[in-house]
PDB file of C-alpha atoms (C1' of nucleotides) in Angstrom:
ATOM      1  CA  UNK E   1       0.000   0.000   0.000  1.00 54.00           C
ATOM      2  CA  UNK E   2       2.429   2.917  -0.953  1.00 50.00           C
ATOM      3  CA  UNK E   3      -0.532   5.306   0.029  1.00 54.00           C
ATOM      4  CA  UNK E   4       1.438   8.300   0.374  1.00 66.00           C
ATOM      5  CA  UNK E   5       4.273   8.527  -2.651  1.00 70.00           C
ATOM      6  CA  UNK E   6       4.425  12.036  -2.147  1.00 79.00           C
ATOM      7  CA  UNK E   7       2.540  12.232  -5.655  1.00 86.00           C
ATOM      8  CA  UNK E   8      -0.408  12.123  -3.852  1.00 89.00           C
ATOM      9  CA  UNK E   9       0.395  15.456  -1.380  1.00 90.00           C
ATOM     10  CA  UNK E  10       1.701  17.318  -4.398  1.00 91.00           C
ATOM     11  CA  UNK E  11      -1.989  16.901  -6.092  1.00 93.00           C
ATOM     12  CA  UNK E  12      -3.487  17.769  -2.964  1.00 93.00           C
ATOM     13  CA  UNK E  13      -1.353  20.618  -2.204  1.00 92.00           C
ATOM     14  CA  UNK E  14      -2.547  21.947  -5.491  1.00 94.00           C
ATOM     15  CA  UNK E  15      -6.026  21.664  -5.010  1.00 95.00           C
ATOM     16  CA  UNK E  16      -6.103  23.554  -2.022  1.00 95.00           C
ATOM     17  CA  UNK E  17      -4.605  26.290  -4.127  1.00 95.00           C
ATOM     18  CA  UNK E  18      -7.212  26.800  -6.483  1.00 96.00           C
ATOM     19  CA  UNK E  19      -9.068  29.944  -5.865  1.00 96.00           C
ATOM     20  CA  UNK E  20     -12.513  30.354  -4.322  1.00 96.00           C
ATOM     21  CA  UNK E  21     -15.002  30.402  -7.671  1.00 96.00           C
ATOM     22  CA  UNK E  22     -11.839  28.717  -9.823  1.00 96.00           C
ATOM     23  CA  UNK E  23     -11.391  25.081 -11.339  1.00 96.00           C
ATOM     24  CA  UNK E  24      -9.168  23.539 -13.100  1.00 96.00           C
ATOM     25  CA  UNK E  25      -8.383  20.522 -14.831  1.00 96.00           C
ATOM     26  CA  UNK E  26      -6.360  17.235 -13.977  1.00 95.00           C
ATOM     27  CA  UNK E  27      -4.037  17.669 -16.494  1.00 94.00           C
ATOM     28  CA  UNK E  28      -3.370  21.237 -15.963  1.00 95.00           C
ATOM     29  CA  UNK E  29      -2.458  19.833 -12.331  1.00 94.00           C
ATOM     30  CA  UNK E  30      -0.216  16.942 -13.628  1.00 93.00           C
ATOM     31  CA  UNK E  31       1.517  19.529 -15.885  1.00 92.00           C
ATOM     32  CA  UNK E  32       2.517  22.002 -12.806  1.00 92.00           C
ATOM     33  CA  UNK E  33       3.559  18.661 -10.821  1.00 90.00           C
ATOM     34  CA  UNK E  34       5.663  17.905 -14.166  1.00 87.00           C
ATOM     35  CA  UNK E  35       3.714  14.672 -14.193  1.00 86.00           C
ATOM     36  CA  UNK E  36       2.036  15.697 -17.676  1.00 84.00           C
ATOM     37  CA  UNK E  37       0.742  12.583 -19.097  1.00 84.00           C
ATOM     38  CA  UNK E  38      -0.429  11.579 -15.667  1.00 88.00           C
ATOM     39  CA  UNK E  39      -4.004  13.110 -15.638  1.00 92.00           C
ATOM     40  CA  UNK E  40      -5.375   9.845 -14.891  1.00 93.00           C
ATOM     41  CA  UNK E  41      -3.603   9.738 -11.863  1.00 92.00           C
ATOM     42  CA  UNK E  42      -4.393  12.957 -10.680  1.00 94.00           C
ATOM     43  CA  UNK E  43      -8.187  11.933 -10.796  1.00 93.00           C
ATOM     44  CA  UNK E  44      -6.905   8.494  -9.053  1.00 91.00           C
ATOM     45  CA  UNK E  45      -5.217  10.638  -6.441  1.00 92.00           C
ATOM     46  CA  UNK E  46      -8.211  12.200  -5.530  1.00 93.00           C
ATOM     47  CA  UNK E  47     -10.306   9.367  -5.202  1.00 90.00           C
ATOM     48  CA  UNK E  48      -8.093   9.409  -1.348  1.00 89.00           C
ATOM     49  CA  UNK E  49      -8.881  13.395  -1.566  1.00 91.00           C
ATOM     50  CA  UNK E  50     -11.958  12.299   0.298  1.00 87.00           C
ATOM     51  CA  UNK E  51      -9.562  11.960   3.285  1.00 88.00           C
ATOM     52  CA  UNK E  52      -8.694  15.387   3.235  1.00 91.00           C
ATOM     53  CA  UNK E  53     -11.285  17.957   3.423  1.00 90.00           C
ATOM     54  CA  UNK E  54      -9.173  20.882   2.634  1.00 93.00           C
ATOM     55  CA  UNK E  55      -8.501  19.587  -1.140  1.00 94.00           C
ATOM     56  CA  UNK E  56     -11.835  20.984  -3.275  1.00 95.00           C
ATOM     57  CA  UNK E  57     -11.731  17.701  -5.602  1.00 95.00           C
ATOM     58  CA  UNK E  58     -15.039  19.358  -7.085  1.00 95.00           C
ATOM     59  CA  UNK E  59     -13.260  22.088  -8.579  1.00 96.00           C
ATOM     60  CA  UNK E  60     -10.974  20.067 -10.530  1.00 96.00           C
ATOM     61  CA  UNK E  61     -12.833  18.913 -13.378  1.00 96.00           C
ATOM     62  CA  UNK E  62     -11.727  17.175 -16.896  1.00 95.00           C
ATOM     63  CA  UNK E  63     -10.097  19.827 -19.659  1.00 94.00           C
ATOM     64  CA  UNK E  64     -14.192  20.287 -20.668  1.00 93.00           C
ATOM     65  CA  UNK E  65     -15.336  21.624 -17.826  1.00 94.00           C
ATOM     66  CA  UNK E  66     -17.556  18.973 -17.632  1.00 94.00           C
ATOM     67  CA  UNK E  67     -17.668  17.029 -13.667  1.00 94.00           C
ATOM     68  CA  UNK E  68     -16.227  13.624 -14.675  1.00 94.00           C
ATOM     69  CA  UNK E  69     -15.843  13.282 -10.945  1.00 92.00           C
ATOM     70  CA  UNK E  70     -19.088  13.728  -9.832  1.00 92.00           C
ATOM     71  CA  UNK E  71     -20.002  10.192  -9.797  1.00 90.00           C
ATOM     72  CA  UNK E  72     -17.918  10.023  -7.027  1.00 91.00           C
ATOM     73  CA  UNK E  73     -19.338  12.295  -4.619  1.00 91.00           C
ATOM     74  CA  UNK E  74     -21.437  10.973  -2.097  1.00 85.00           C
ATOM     75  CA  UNK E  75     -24.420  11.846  -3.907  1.00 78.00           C
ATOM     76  CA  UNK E  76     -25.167  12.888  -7.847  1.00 83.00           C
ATOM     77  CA  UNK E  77     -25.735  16.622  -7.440  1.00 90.00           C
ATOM     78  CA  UNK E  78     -23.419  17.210  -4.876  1.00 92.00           C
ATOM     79  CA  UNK E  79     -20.375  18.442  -6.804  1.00 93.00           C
ATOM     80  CA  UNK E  80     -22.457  20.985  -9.013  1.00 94.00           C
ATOM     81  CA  UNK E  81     -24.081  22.436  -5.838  1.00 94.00           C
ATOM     82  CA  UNK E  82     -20.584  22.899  -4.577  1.00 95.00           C
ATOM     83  CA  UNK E  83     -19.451  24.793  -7.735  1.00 95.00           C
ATOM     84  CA  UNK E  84     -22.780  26.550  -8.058  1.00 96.00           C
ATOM     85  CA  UNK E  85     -22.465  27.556  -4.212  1.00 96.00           C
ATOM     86  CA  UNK E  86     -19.112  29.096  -5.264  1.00 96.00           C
ATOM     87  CA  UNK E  87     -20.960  31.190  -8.080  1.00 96.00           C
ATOM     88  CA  UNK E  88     -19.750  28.745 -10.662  1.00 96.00           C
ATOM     89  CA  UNK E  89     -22.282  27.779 -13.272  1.00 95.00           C
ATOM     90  CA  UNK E  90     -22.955  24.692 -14.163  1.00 95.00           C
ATOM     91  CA  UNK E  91     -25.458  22.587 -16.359  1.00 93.00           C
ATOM     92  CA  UNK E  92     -26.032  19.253 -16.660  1.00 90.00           C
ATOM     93  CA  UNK E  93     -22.753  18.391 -14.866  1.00 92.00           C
ATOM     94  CA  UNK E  94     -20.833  20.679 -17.287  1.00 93.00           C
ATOM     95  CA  UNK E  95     -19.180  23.854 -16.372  1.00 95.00           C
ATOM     96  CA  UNK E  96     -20.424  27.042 -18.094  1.00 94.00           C
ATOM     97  CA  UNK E  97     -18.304  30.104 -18.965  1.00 94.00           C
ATOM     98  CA  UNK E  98     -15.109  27.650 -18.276  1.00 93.00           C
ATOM     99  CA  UNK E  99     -12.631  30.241 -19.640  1.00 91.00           C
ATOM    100  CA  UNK E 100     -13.604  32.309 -17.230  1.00 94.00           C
ATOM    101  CA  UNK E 101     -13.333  30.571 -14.006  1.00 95.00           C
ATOM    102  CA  UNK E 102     -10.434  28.310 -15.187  1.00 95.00           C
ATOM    103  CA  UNK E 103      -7.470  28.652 -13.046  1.00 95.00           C
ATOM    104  CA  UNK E 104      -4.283  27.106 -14.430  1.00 94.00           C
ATOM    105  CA  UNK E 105      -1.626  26.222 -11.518  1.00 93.00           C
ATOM    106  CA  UNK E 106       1.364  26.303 -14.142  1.00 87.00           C
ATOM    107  CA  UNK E 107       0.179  29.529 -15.338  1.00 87.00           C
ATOM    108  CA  UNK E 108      -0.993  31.178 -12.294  1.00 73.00           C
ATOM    109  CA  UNK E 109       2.067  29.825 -10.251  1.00 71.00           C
TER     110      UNK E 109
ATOM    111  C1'  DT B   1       6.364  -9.857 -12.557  1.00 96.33           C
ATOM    112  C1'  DG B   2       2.499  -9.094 -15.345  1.00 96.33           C
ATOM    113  C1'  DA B   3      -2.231  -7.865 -16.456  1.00 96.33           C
ATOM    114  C1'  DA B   4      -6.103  -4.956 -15.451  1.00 96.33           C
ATOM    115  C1'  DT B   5      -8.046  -0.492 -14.113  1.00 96.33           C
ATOM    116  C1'  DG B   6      -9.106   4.506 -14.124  1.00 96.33           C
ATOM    117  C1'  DA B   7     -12.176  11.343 -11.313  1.00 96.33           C
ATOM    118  C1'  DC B   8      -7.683  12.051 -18.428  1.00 96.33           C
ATOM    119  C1'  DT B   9      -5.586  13.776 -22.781  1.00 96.33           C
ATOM    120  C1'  DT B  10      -4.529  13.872 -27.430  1.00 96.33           C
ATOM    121  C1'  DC B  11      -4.937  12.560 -32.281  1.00 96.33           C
ATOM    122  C1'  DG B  12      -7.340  11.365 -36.566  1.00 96.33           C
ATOM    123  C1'  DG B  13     -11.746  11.232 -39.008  1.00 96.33           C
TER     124       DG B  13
ATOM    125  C1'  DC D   1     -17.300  20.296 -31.557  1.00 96.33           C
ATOM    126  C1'  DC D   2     -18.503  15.154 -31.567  1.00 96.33           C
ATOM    127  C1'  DC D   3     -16.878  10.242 -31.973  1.00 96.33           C
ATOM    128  C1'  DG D   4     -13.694   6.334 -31.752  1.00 96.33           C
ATOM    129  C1'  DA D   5      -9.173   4.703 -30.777  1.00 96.33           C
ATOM    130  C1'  DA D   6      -4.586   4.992 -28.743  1.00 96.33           C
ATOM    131  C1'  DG D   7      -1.373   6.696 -25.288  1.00 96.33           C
ATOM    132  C1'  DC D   8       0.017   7.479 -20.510  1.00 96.33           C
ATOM    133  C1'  DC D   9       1.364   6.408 -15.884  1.00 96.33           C
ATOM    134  C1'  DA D  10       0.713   5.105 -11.012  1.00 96.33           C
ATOM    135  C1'  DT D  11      -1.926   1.903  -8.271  1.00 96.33           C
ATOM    136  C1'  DT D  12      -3.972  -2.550  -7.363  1.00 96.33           C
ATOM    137  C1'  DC D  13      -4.659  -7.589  -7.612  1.00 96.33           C
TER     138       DC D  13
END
DNA sequence: TGAATGACTTCGG
DNA sequence: CCCGAAGCCATTC
């Protein structure tokens, strides 16, 4: 069980430097971790962000904007209430004016 | 050690 | 932009 490889913090770490109202995408993550190519384990990475309540996994969404993760929320809604809460909009599980509340770690940081 | 899996991304059509 | 297929890489069995 190599639970913590360090990977795993740096993803986190990230999250919880996304801005209040901002998302981003897994790869965009990977990329400022210089793990580009490793998306997929970003999103596996957060599957144990449910262990830490300071990483926002429902503002990191796939490159579309669209709430991939959602389905693994504790409900089906919960992740686009989250956003919404955050003045995000969202429809149908799909993030609307992306551009605008897309937050890039590499670029930002 | 090797095969399977996955909250993704990119490429070609 | 949508669709199908391939690539990627760490984790798990």
């Amino acid at each position: 069980m190599a639970a913590n490889t360090g990977f795993f913090d740096k993803v986190y770490e990230v999250a919880r430097l996304i801005p209040f109202g901002k998302v981003t995408s897994y790869g965009a993550i990977a990329k400022y971790l210089g793990a580009a190519g490793s998306a997929r384990m970003v999103g596996w990475a957060m599957n144990g962000a449910g262990k830490h309540p300071d990483v926002p996994a429902h503002r990191v969404v796939n490159r579309k904007g669209l709430l991939t993760g959602k389905h693994h929320f504790d409900g089906t809604n919960l992740m686009q209430q989250l956003l919404e809460s955050e003045g995000i909009e969202v429809v149908d599980h799909q993030i609307q004016h992306l551009e605008s509340v897309f937050w890039d770690p590499g670029k930002e940081l």
